[in-house]
Structure formats: structure tokens, C-alpha cells
Coordinates of C-alpha atoms in Angstrom, one line a residue:
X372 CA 56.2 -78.1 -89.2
X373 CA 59.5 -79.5 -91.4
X374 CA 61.5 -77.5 -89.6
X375 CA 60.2 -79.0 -85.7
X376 CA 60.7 -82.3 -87.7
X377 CA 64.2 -81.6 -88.4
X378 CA 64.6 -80.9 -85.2
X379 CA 63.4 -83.6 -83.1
X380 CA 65.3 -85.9 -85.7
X381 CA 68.9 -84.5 -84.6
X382 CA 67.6 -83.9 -81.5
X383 CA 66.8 -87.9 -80.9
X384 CA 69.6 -88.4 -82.7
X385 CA 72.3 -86.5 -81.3
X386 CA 70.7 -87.7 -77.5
X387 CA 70.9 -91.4 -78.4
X388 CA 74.7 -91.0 -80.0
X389 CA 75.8 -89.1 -77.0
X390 CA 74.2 -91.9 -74.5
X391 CA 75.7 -94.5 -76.2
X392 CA 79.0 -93.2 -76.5
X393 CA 79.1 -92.5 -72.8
X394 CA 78.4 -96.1 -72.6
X395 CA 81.2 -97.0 -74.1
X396 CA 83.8 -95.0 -72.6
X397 CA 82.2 -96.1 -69.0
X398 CA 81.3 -100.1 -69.6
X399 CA 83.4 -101.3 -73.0
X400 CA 86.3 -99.5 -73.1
X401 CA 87.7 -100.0 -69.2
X402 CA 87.3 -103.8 -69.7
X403 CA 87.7 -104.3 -73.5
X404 CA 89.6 -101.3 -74.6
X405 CA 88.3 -99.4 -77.8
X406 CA 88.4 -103.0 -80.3
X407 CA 86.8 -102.6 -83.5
X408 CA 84.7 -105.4 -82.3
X409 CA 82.8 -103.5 -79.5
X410 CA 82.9 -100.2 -81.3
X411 CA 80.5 -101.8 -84.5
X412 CA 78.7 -103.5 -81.8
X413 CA 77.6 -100.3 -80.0
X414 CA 77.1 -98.4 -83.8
X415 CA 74.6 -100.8 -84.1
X416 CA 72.8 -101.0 -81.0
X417 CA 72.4 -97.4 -81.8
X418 CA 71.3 -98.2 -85.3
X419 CA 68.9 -100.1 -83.4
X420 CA 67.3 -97.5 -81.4
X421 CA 67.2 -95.2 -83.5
X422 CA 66.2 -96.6 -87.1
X423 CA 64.1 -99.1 -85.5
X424 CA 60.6 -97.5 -85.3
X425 CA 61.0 -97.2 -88.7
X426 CA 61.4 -100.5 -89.8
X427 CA 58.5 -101.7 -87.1
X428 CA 56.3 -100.2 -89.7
X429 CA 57.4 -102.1 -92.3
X430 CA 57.9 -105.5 -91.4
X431 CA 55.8 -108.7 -91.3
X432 CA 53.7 -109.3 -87.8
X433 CA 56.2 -112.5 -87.4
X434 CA 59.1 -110.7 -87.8
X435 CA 57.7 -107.9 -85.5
X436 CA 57.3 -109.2 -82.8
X437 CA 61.8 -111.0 -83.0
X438 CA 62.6 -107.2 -84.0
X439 CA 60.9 -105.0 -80.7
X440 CA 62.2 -107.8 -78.5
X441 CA 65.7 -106.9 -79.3
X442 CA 65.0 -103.6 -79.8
X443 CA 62.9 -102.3 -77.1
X444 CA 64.9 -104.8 -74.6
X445 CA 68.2 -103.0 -76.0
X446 CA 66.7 -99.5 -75.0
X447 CA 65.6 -100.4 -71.5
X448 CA 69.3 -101.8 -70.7
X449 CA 70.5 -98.7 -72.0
X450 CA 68.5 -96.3 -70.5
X451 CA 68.6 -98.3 -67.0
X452 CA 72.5 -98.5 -67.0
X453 CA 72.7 -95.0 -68.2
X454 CA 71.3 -94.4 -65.0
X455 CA 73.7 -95.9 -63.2
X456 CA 76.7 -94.8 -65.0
X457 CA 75.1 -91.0 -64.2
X458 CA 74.4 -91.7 -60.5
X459 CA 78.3 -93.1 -60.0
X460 CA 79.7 -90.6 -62.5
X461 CA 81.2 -88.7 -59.5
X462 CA 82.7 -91.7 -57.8
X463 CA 84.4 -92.3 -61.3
X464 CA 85.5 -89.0 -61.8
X465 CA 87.2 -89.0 -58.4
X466 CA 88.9 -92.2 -59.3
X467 CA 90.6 -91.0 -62.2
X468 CA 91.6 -88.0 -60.7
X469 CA 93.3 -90.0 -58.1
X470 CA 94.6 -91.8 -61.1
X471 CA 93.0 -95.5 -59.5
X472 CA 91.8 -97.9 -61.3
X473 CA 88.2 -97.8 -61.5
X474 CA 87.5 -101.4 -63.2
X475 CA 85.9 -102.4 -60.0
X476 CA 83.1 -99.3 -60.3
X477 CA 82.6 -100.7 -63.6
X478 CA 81.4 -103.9 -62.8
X479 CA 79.5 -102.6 -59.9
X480 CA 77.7 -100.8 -63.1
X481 CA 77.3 -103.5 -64.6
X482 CA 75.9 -106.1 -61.5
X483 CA 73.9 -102.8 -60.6
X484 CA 72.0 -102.3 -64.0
X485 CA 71.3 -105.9 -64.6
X486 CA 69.6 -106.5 -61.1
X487 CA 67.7 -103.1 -62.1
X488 CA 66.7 -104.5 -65.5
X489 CA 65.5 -108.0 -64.2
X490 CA 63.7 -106.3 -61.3
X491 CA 62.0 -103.5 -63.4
X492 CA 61.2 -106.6 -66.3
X493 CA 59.7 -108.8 -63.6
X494 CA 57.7 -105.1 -62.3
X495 CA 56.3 -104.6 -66.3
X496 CA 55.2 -108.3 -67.5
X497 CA 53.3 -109.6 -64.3
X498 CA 49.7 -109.3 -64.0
X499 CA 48.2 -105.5 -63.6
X500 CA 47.7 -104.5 -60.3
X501 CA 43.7 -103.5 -59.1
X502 CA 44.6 -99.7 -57.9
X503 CA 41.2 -98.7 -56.2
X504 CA 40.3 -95.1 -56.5
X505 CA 37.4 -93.2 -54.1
X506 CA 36.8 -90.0 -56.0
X507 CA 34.8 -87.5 -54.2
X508 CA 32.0 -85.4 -55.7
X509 CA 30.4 -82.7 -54.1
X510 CA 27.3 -82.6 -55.6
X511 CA 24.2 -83.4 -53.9
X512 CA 23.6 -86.9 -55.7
X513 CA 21.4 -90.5 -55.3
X514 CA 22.4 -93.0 -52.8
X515 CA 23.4 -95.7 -55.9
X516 CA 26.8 -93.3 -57.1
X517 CA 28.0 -94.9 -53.5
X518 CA 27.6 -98.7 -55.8
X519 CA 28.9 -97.6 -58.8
X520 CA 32.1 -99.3 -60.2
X521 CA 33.9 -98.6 -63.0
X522 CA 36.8 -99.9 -64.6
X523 CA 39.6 -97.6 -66.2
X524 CA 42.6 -99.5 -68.3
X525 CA 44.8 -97.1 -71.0
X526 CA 47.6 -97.3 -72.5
X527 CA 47.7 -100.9 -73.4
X528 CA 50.3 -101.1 -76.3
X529 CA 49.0 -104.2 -78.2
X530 CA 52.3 -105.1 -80.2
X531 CA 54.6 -107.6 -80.9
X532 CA 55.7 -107.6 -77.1
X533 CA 52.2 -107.1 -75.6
X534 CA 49.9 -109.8 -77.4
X535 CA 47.0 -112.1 -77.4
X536 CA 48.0 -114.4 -74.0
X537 CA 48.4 -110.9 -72.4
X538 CA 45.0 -109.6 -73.5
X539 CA 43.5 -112.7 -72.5
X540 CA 44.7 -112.6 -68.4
X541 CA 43.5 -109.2 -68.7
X542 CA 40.0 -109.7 -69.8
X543 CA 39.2 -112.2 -67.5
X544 CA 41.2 -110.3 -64.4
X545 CA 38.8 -107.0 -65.7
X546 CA 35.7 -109.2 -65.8
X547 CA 36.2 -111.1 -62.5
X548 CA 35.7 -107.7 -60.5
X549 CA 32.1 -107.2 -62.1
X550 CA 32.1 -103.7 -63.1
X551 CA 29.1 -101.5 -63.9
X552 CA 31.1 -99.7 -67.0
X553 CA 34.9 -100.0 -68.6
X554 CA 36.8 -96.8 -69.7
X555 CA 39.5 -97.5 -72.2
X556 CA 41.5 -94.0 -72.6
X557 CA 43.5 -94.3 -75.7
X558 CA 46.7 -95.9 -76.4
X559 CA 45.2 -99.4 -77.0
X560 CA 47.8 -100.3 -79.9
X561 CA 50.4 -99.8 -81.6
X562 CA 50.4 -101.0 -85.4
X563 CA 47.7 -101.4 -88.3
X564 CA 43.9 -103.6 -87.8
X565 CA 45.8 -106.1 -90.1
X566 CA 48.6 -106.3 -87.9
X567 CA 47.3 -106.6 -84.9
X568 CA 43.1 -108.0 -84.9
X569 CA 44.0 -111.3 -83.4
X570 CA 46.0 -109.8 -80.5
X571 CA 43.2 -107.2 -79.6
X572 CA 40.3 -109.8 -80.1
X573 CA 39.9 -111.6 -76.7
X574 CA 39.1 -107.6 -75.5
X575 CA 35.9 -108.2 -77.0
X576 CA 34.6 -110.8 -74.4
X577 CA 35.2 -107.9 -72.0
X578 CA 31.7 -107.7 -69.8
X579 CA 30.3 -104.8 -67.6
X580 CA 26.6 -103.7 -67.0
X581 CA 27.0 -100.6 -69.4
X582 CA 29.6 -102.1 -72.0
X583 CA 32.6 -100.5 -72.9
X584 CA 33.5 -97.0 -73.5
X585 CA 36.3 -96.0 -75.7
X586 CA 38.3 -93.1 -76.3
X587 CA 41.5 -92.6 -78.8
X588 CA 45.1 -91.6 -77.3
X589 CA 48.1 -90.3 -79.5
X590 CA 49.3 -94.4 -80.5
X591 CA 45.9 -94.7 -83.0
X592 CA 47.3 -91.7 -85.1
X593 CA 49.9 -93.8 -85.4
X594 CA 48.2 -97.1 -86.3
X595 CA 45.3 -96.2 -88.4
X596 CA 42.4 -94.5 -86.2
X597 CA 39.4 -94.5 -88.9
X598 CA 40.1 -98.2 -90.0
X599 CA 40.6 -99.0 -86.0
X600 CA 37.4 -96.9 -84.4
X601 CA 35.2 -98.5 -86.9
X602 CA 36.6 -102.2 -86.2
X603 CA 35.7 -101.4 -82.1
X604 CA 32.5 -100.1 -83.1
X605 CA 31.2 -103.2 -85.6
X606 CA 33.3 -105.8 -84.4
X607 CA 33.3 -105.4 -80.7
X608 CA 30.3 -103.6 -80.3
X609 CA 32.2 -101.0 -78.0
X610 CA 30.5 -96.9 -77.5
X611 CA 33.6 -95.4 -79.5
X612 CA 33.4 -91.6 -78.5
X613 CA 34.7 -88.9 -80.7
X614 CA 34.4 -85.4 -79.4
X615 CA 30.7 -86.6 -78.3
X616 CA 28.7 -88.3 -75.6
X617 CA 27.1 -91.3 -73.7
X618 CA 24.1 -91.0 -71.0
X619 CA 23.0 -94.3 -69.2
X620 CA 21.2 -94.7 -66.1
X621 CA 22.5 -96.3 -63.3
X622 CA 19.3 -96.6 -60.9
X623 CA 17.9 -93.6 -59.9
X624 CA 21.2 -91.8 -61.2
X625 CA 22.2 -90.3 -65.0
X626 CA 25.3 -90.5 -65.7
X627 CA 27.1 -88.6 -68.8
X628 CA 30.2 -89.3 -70.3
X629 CA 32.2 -87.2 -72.0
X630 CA 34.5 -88.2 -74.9
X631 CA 37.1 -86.0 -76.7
X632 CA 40.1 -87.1 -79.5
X633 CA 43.7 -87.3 -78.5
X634 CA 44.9 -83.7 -79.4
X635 CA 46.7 -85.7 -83.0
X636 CA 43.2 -85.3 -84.1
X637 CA 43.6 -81.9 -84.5
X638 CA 46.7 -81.9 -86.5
X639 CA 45.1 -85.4 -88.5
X640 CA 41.9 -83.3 -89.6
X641 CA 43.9 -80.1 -90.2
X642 CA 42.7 -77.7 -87.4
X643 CA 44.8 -75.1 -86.3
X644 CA 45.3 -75.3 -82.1
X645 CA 43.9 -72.1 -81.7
X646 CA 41.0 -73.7 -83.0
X647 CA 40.4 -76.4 -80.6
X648 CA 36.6 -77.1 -80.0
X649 CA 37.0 -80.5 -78.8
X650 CA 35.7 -80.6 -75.5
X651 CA 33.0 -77.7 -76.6
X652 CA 31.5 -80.2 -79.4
X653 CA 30.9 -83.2 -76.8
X654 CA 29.4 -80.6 -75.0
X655 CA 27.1 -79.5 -77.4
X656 CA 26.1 -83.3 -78.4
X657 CA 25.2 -83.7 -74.8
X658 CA 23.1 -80.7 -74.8
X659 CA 21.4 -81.0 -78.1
X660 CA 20.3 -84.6 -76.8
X661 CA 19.0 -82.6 -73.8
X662 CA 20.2 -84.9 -70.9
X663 CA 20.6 -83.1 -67.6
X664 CA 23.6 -82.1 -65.9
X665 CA 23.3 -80.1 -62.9
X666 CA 21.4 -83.1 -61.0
X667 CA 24.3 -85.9 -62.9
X668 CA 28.0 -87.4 -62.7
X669 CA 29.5 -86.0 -65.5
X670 CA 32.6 -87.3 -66.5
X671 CA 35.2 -86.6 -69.3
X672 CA 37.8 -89.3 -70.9
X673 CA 40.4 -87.2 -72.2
X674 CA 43.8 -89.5 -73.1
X675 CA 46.3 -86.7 -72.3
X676 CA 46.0 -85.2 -69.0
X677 CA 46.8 -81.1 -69.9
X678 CA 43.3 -81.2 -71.7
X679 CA 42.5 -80.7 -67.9
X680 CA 43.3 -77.0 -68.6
X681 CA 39.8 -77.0 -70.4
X682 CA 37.9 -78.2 -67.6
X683 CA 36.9 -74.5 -65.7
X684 CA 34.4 -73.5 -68.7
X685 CA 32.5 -76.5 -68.0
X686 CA 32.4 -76.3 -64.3
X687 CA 29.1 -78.9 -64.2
X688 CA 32.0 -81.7 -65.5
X689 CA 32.6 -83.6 -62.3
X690 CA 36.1 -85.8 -63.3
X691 CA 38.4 -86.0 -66.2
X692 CA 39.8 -89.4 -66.8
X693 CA 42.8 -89.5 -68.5
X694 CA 46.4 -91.8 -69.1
X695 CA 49.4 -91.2 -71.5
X696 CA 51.5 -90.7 -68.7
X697 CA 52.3 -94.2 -68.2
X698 CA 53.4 -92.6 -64.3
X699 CA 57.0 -92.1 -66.3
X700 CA 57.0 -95.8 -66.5
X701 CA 60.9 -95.7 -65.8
X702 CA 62.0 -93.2 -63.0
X703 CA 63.0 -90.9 -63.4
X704 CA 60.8 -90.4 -66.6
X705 CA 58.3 -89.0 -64.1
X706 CA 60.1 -85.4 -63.8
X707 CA 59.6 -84.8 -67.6
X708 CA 56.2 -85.9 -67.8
X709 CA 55.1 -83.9 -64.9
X710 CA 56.6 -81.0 -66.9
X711 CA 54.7 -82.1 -69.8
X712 CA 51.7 -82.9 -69.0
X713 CA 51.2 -81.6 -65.2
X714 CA 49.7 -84.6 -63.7
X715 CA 51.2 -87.6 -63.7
X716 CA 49.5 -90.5 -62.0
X717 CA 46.6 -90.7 -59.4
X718 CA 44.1 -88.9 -58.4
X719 CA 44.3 -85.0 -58.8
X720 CA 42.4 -81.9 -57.5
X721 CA 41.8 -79.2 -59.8
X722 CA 39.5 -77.1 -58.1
X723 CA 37.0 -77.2 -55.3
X724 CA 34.7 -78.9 -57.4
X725 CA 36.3 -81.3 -59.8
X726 CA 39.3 -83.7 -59.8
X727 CA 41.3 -85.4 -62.5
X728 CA 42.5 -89.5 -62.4
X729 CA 46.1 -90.1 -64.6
X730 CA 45.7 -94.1 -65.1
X731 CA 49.6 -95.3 -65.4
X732 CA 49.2 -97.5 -67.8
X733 CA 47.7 -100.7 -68.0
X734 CA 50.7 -102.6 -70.6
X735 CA 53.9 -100.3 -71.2
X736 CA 55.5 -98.5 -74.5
X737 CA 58.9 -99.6 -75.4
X738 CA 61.1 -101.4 -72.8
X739 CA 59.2 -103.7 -70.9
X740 CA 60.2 -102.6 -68.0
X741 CA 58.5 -100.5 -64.9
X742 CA 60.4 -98.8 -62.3
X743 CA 59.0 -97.0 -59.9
X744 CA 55.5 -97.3 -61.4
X745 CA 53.2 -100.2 -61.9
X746 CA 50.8 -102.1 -64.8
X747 CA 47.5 -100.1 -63.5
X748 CA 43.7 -101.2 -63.5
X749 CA 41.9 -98.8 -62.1
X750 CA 38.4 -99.8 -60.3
X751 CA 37.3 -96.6 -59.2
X752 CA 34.1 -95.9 -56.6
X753 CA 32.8 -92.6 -55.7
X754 CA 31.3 -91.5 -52.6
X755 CA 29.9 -87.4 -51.2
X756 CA 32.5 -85.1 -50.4
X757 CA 30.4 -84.7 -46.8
X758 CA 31.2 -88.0 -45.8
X759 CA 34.5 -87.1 -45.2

């Protein structure tokens, strides 16, 4: 484990050296030449991204919030005009080849990655969009599944950047569409209960029929996830799920939910992968409470979307719900994640019989900044496979 550590450090840090130092040599030092001016000023950008999550931890919520402004906003604009500076990095080579001067290319860069960041800002800090999903199931079930609605929102970020006034717009957007249940897949914050209660709190006016179902993600092993489960559960009166179960009725139909633990849970309680009887002990809490399952929608929140690969021994489960993804968030993010985590965003077919939703996010991580991908609430309805 020290040794992955280790790893992943000079990994992170060698990447983030490297990309600004090609920054540099592309943006700075054509127009500026290398003055020890711009060369501390780049050091510590990099300082900034790299040193930065450490001090996030550490600071006052006031100072928080100043700090992942600069920081996270620094990180976008580098990553975005990285981007650029990759996709010309032909035209400049051919330029100096040719032995012309390329200052023109460069502040073509430059235009080019500042329309990019103030279109992919505008993109991450508007309202979520509504993304309706029709999920098919092929069991033989009662006319209501056709009136079901559910909501699905993951992979908030609660922060410094993503706060109260934001959580506020979203409760009353989430509430206006009158759904039956809300699913909240993990990923809801990012710092301590201390840090962050009064941001979160306007989440607990949300309303549906059923209340509010919640699941952890990765972010909560990072914030705290005993001190925050239990401040959902008393304070907010939400069904916080952990490797366990839910059964309502809607009408004449039972429907059972399914709730594992982000995958950190295993390294958090000390269980070896091998070892991981997540989805098997919401399985058994489901039985042991003997609700039925051939005859009901049965649907798992999972935050990470390769827990999908579980799925086949429980062929009775209908749908995984998932997030983490975020969609990439920032093409062309989506390549890696797809390598990561197989599915991405949307709405997935696994087997004959049961599908898989990726949310893409319903706030962002880091930059606030989309492109190619949007701020997603899902309201997802459900109608017979035969009625295709």
C-alpha cells in the first residue's frame, strides 16, 4: 500500500510538472521570454495544484472557499489550454521547423483556451439539466411501474465552490417535478459535518412520496462517513443504506432497493478485495426480511459503476444506479473513465435482463467547468420491454 502511495505521488507529481512546463515553453516563453518573473509564477501555480488538496484540509471554511477558487479555477485553465497547446502541437512544430515565427499560434492558444474556459464555466455553474430516462424492464409487472418517478442526483461536491445558494435552486428544481422517491448515489461532499452542515442543510426540505434514499460514494471516505451517515439519518431523516435494503409499496407494486458502500469501505473497515460481500449482505437483509423479488422492481444504488460486474449472481436485480463518473466532466476525461470504470454516462445494457444508469454528476469535482457533459438530474420512468 506505501509503495502504490509513493507511486501515485511522483506520478501526480511528475504529470503536473511536465504539463506545466510545456505550458511554459508554448504560452510564456514565445511572448515573455524565460524572466524570473514568469518562471516563479508558473512554480507556483504548480505549487498550487499540487500541494493544494492538502491544505484544503486544513484551513478555515472562510478561507476555503478564497483557496479552491484559485485553485480549482487555476487547474481548469490549465488542463483546457493544455488541450489546446496538444491539438496545435503539430502546427507549432511545423512552424519551427520552417524556422517562422509562431507568436501568432500562440495567441490563437490563448483566445482559443479562454473562450473554452468561459464556455465550459458557463456549461458547470448554470442550473442542472432534467435528463429523463425510460428504463425498460422485462418482467411481467403492475400497471403503476408505468407512474412511477424517481429522482437520481450524485456527485454533488458540497464545498467551498458548490454551497448553500446552490443547494437551495437545487431543492426546489428537485421538488418542483413531484417525484415518488430521490436517489442520492454518493459523492454528496467534500470536507468534514463541521465544515460543511450549513451548505448541505437546505437538502433536507427535499420532498418525494417515499423520502430520500442515500447511498455513500468515494468523497465521504474522505470527509468523515460515520460522523456524516449519522447526521443524514437524525438530522435529515433520510433512509441511509449501507450494504442493506429498503421495500416500499408503490400501489399494487413492491419495490426493493438495494444499497451497497462505495468500494473505500472495504479498504476503511479493513477487508481484503477478495473478500467483498457487499452486494451479497444487502442481499441477504432483503431476504431475511422476506420481501419478494421475483414478482418486484428491484433496484441497486451502487456509486461506482464497475460494481456492475456483480450484477449476474443476482439476476432477479432489475437496474443498478450508479454516478462517479461525472460523464468525464471535461472531454476528453471521458476515454479514461470509460477505461476505468466501463460505463460512463446514460443508460447501459448489461444483459438481456438488466440495465445500468451512470448519473453524470449533478455539481462537478475541481474545476467548475463542463465540457462535453452536463450538471445531470435524472427523473427516470419505467415502462414493459413489450411495449416496445
Amino acid at each position: 500500500m506505501l509503495i502504490k502511495l509513493i507511486i501515485a505521488i511522483l506520478l501526480a507529481l511528475s504529470v503536473t510538472a511536465l504539463g506545466h512546463y510545456y505550458l511554459f515553453i508554448r504560452l510564456i516563453s514565445p511572448l515573455f521570454g524565460n524572466s524570473p518573473f514568469w518562471v516563479m509564477t508558473f512554480f507556483c501555480l504548480w505549487s498550487l495544484t499540487f500541494f493544494g488538496f492538502l491544505i484544503l484540509r486544513i484551513v478555515p471554511h472562510f478561507l476555503r472557499k478564497i483557496f479552491e477558487v484559485f485553485m480549482f479555477l487555476w487547474m481548469g485553465v490549465a488542463f483546457l489550454f493544455l488541450i489546446v497547446c496538444l491539438i496545435t502541437s503539430p502546427i507549432s512544430l511545423f512552424l519551427k521547423f520552417m524556422n517562422y515565427d509562431d507568436s501568432n499560434l500562440t495567441y490563437f492558444v490563448i483566445l482559443s483556451g479562454l473562450l473554452l474556459t468561459i464556455y465550459s464555466m458557463r456549461k458547470a455553474l448554470k442550473t442542472p439539466s432534467v435528463i429523463e430516462a425510460r428504463i425498460p424492464i422485462t418482467k411481467n409487472l403492475p400497471e403503476s411501474l408505468k407512474n412511477l418517478r424517481i429522482i437520481v442526483i450524485s456527485d454533488i461536491h458540497v464545498s467551498g465552490l458548490i454551497g448553500r445558494k446552490r443547494m437551495i435552486k437545487l431543492t426546489k428544481k428537485i421538488n418542483s417535478l413531484s417525484p415518488d422517491i430521490i436517489f442520492i448515489t454518493g459523492d454528496l461532499m467534500d470536507g468534514s459535518v463541521k465544515q460543511l452542515k450549513k451548505e448541505v442543510a437546505p437538502l433536507a426540505e427535499l420532498r418525494s412520496k417515499q423520502g430520500v434514499i442515500y447511498i455513500t460514494g468515494n468523497h465521504e471516505y474522505y470527509s468523515g462517513p460515520k460522523s456524516w451517515k449519522q447526521h443524514l439519518s437524525e438530522r435529515f431523516h433520510w433512509h441511509v443504506i449501507s450494504n442493506s435494503s429498503h421495500s416500499f409499496q408503490f400501489g399494487d407494486l413492491n419495490i426493493n432497493i438495494l444499497g451497497i458502500e462505495d468500494r473505500h469501505w472495504l479498504s476503511h473497515e479493513k477487508i481484503p478485495r477478495r473478500n467483498d460481500r457487499r452486494l451479497h449482505s444487502a442481499v441477504y437483509h432483503l431476504q431475511r426480511n422476506g420481501f419478494e423479488v421475483d414478482n418486484s422492481l428491484n433496484i441497486l444504488l451502487a456509486h461506482q459503476p464497475k460494481d456492475a460486474k456483480f450484477m449476474h449472481e443476482f439476476p432477479f436485480i432489475d437496474l443498478q444506479i450508479s454516478g462517479h463518473t461525472h460523464g468525464g466532466q471535461i472531454w476528453p476525461l471521458e476515454y479514461i473513465v470509460l477505461k476505468d470504470q466501463k460505463y460512463n454516462k446514460g443508460l447501459y445494457k448489461i444483459n438481456d435482463n438488466q440495465h445500468i444508469y451512470v448519473n453524470q454528476g449533478t455539481g462537478f469535482w475541481g474545476p467548475p467547468m463542463r465540457l462535453g457533459t452536463v450538471c445531470e438530474i435524472t427523473l427516470m420512468t419505467f415502462y414493459p420491454s413489450s411495449d416496445n
